Short mmCIF file of C-alpha atoms in Angstrom, two decimals:
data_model
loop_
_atom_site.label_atom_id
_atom_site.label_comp_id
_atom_site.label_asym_id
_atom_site.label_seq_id
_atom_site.Cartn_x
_atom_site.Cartn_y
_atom_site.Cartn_z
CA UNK D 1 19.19 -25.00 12.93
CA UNK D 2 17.76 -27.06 10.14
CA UNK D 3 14.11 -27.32 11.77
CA UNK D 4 14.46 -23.37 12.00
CA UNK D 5 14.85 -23.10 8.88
CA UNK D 6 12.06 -25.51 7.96
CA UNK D 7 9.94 -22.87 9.94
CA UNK D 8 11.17 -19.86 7.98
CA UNK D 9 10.26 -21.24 4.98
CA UNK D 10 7.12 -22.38 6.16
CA UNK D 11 6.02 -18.93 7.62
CA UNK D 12 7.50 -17.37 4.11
CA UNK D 13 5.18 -19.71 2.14
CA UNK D 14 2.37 -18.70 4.03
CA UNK D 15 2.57 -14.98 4.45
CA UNK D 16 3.37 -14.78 0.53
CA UNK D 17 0.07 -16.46 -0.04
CA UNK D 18 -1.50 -14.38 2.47
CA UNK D 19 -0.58 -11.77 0.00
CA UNK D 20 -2.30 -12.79 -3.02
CA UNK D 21 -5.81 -12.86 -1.07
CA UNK D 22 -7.63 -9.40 -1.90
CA UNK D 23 -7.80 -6.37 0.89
CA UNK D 24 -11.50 -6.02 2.79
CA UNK D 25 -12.98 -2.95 3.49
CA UNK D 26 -16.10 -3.04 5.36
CA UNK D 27 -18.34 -0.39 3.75
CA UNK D 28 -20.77 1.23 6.46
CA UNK D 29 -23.99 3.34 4.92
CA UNK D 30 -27.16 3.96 5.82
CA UNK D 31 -27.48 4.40 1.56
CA UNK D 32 -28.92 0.80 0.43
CA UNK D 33 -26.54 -2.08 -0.13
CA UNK D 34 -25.37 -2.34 -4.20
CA UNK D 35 -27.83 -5.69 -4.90
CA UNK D 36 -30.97 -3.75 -3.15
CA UNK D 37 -30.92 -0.23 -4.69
CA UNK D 38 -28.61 -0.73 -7.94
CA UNK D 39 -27.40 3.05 -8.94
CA UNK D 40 -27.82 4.07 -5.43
CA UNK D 41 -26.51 6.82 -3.04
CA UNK D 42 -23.16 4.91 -2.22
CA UNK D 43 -22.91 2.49 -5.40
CA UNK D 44 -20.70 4.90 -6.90
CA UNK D 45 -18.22 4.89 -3.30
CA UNK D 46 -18.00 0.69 -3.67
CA UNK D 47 -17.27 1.15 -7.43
CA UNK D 48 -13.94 3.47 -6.68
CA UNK D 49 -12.82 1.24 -4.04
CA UNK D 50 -13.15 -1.69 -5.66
CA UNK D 51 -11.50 -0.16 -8.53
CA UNK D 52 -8.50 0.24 -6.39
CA UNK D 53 -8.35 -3.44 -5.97
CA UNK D 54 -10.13 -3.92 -2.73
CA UNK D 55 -13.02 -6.13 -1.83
CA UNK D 56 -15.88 -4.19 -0.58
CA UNK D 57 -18.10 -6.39 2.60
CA UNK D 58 -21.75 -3.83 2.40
CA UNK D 59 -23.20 -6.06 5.00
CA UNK D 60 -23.16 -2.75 6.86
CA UNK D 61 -24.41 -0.84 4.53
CA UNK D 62 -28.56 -0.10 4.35
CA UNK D 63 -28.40 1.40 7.99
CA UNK D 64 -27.43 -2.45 9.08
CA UNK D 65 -25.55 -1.60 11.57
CA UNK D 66 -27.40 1.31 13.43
CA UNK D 67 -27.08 1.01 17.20
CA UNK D 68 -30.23 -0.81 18.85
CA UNK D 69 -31.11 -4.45 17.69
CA UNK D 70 -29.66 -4.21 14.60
CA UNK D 71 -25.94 -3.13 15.98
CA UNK D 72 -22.65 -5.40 15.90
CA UNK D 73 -22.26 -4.61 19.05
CA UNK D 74 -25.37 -6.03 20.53
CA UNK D 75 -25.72 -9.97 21.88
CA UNK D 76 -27.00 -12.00 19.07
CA UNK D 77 -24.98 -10.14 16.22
CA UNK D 78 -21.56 -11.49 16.62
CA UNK D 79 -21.94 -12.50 12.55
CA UNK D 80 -21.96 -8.53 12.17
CA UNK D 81 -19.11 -7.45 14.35
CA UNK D 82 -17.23 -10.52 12.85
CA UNK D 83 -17.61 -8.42 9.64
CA UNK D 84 -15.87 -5.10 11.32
CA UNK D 85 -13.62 -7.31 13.16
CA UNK D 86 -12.29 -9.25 10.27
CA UNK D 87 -11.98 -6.03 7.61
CA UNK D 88 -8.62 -4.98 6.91
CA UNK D 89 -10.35 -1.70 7.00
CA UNK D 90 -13.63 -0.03 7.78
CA UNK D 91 -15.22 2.87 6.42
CA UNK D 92 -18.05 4.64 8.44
CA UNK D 93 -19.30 6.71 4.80
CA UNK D 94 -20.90 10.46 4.86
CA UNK D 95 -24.53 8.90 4.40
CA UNK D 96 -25.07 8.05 8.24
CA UNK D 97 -27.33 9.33 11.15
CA UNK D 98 -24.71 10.26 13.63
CA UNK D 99 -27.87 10.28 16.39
CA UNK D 100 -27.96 6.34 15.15
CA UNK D 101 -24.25 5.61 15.87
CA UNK D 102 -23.35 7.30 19.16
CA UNK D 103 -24.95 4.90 21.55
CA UNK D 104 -22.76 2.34 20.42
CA UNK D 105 -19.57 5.27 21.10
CA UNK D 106 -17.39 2.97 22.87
CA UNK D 107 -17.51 -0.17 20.32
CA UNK D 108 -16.64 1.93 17.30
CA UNK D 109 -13.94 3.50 18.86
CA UNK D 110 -12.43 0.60 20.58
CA UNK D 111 -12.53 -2.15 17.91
CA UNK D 112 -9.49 -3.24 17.17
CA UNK D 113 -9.87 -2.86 13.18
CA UNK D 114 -8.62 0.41 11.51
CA UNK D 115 -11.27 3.02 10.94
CA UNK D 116 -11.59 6.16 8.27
CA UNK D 117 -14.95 8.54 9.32
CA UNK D 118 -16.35 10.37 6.66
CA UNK D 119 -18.51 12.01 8.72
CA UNK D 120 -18.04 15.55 10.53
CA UNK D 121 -20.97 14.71 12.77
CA UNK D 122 -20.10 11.99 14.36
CA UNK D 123 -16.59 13.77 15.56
CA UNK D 124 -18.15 15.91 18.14
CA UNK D 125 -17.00 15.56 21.47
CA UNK D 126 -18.25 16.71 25.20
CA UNK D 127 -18.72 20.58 24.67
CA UNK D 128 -21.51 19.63 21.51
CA UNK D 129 -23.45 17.11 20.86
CA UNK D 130 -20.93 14.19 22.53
CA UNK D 131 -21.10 11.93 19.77
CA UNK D 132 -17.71 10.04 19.06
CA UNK D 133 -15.62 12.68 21.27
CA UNK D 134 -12.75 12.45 18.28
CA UNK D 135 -12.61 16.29 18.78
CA UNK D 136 -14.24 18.16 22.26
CA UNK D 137 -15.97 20.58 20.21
CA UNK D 138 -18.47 20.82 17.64
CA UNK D 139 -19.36 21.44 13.44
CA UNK D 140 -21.43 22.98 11.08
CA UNK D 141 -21.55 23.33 7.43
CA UNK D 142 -18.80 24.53 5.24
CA UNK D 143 -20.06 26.87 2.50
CA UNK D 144 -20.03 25.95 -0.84
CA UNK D 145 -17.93 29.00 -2.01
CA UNK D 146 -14.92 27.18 -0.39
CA UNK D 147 -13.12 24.30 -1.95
CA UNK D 148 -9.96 24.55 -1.19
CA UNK D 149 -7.46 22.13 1.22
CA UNK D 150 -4.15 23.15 2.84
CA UNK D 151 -1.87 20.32 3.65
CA UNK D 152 -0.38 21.25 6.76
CA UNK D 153 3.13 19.62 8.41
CA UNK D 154 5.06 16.55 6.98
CA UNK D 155 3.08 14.43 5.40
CA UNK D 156 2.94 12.22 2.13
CA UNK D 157 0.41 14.39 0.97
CA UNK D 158 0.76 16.99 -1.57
CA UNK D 159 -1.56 19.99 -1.99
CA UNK D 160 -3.92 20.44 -3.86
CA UNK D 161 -5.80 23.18 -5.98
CA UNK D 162 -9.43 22.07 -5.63
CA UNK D 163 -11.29 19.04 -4.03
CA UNK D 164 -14.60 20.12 -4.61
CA UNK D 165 -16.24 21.28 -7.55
CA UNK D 166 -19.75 23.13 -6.87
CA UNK D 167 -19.66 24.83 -10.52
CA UNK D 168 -22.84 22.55 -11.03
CA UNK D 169 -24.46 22.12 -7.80
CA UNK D 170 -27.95 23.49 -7.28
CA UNK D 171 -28.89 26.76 -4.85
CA UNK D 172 -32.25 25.20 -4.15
CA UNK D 173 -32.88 25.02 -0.55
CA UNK D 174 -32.81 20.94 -0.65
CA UNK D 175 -29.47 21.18 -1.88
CA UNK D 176 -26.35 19.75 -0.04
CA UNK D 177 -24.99 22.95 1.65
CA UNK D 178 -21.28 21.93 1.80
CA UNK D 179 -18.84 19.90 3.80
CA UNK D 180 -19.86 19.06 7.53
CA UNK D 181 -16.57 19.52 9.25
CA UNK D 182 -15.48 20.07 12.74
CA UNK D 183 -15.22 23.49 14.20
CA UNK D 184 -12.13 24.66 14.71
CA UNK D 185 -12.54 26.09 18.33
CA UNK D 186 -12.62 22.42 19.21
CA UNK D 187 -9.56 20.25 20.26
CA UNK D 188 -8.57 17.56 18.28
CA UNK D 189 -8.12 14.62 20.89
CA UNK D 190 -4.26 13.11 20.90
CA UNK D 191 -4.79 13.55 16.79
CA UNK D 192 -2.58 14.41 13.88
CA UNK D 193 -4.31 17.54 11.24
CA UNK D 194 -3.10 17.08 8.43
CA UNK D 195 -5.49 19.14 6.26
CA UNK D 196 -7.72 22.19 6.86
CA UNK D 197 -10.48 23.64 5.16
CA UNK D 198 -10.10 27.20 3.99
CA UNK D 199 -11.77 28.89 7.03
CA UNK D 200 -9.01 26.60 9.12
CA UNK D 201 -11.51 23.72 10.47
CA UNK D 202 -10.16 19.98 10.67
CA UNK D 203 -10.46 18.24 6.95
CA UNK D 204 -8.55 15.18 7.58
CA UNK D 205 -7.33 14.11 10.67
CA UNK D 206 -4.94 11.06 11.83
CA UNK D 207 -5.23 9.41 14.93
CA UNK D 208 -2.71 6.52 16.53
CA UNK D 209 -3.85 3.61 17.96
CA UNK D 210 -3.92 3.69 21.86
CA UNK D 211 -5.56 7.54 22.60
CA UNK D 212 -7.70 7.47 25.59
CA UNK D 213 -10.36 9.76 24.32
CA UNK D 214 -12.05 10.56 27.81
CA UNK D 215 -8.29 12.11 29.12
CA UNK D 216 -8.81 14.46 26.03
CA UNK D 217 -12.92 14.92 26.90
CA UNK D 218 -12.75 15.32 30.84
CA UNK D 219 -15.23 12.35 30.81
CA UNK D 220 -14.97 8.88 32.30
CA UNK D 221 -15.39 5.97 30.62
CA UNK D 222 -17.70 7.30 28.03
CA UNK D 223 -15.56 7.45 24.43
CA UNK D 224 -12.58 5.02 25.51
CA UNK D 225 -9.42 4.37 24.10
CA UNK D 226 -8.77 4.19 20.08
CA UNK D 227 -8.50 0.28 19.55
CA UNK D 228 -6.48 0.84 16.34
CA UNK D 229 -5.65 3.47 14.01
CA UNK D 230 -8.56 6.25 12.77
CA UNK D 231 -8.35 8.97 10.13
CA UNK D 232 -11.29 11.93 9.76
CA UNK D 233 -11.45 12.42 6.06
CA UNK D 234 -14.58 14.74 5.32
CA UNK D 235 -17.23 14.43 2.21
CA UNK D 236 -19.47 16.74 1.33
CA UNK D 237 -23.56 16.67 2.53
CA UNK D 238 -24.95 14.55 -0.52
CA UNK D 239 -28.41 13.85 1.67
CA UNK D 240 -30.49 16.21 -0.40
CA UNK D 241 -32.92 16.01 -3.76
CA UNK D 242 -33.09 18.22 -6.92
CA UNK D 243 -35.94 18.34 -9.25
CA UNK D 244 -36.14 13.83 -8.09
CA UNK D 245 -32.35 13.41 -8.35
CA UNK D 246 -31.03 11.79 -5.78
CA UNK D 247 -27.05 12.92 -4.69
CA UNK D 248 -24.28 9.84 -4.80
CA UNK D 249 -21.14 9.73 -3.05
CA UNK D 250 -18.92 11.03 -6.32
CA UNK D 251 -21.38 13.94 -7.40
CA UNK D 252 -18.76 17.43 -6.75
CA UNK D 253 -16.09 15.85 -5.91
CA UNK D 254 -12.33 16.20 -8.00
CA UNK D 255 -9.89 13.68 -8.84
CA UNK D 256 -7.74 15.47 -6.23
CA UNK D 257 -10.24 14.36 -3.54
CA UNK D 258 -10.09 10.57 -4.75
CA UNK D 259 -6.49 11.29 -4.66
CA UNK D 260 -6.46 11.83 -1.05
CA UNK D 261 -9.26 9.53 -0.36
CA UNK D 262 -7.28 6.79 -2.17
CA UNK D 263 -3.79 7.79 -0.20
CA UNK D 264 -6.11 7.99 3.08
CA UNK D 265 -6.86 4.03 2.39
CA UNK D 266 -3.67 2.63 1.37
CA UNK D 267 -1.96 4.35 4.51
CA UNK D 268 -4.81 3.07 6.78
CA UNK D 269 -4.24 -0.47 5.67
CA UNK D 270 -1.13 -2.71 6.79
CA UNK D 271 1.27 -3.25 4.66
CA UNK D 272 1.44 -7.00 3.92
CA UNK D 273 4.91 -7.18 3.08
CA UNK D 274 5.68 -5.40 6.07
CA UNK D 275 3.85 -7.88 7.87
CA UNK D 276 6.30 -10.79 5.98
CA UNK D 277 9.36 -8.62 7.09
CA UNK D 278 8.22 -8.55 10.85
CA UNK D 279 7.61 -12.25 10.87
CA UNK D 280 10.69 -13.10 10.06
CA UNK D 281 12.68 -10.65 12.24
CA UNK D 282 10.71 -12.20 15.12
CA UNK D 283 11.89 -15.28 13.95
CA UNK D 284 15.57 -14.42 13.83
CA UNK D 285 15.02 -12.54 17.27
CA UNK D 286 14.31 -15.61 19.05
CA UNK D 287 16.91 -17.60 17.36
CA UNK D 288 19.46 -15.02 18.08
CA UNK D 289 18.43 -15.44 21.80
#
């Protein structure tokens, strides 16, 4: 009894210092890492996180971790899927080539590291352009007229009035157009909508661990089964120039969006006190038996 006890303690001790060590999110971006391009596309996206009190890995970011040589998930780069696998959380941001990601389908989707996709591209499933196969349809551009999100079922979410604000965003043709957002005809695969743009397409999306994406495709081994938990939170196109400007991550977007964004993350990430609690029952558990 005594010696159990000893163990407790000793797992208490350890967990509780587990807490103090900071939250990693690895940062994925084909925008250039913070030390290489210093005011760049995505500086602005590791600024808000780590203003929320997370430590931001860009090893990823700077197109780092496109499929082909360079990928985590090719022999020779375990140091860069040691990065994914080790995150708390990873973050695939708006600024990536979906055609530069899809090759590499069955890795993202099956690493065992929680995973929030900006992108509305890399969604698409068998009926499109088969990228990720998180939906079995397709997307397009949302105009910019809309900027509205319903919240939609229980959820911890509240609405909101307006996550996008386009009052200053240029018509030129080089402009961002929008959001990039699933279609709606499509199927979301074994997934949770939570929110949906005004013209009723996916805007954020929740996903358990454990959904066997080709049962929801008709395909066979070719998007696998979710490795841990995923959300689909769009952002809008920021790829474009105006008069030399180049877009960031935070240009049009309202302090409702961060609010979801931010509530997106913190759900995303386990609980570490949770984690202390679960230890401990376990530990009871077995002494009970």
């Amino acid at each position: 009894m005594k010696s159990l006890k000893l163990i407790m303690l000793a797992a208490l001790v350890l967990t509780l210092a587990g807490l103090g060590q900071a939250t990693t999110i690895a940062l994925v971006s084909d925008a250039d890492a913070p030390d290489v391009n210093v005011g760049g596309i995505d500086d602005s996206y590791v600024s808000f996180l780590e203003g929320l009190g997370y430590t931001v890995d860009t090893t990823g970011m700077g197109g780092n971790f496109k499929e082909g040589a360079t990928s985590p998930f090719a022999a020779g780069n375990e140091a860069k899927l040691a990065v994914l696998e080790s995150a708390d959380l990873v973050i695939i941001s708006r600024k990536t080539n979906s055609g530069a990601y899809d090759n590499d389908r069955m890795g993202w989707n099956s690493l065992a590291t929680p995973l929030l996709l900006n992108s509305g591209y890399l969604t698409r499933g068998e009926s499109s352009s088969k990228r990720w196969g998180w939906t079995t349809g397709g997307s397009s551009d949302a105009d910019k007229t809309a900027t509205d999100l319903d919240i939609i079922g229980a959820h911890p979410f509240l609405p909101v009035p307006q996550i996008f604000d386009w009052s200053l965003a240029s018509t030129a043709p080089e402009a961002p157009k929008g959001v990039y957002l699933p279609n709606s005809s499509g199927e979301v695969v074994g997934g949770e909508v939570i929110g949906e743009f005004e013209d009723d397409r996916p805007f954020l999306i929740d996903f358990a661990a454990g959904i066997d994406l080709d049962a929801g495709n008709g395909t066979t081994d070719k998007y696998g089964v979710l490795g841990a938990r995923r959300a689909f939170l769009a952002h809008w196109g920021y790829d474009g120039e105006v008069a030399g400007e180049t877009f960031r991550w935070d240009d049009f977007i309202t302090d409702d969006y961060k609010d979801i964004l931010a509530g997106t993350v913190a759900q995303m990430i386990p609980e570490p006190a949770t984690m202390v609690l679960l230890g401990l029952g376990g530990l009871m558990l077995r002494r009970r038996r």
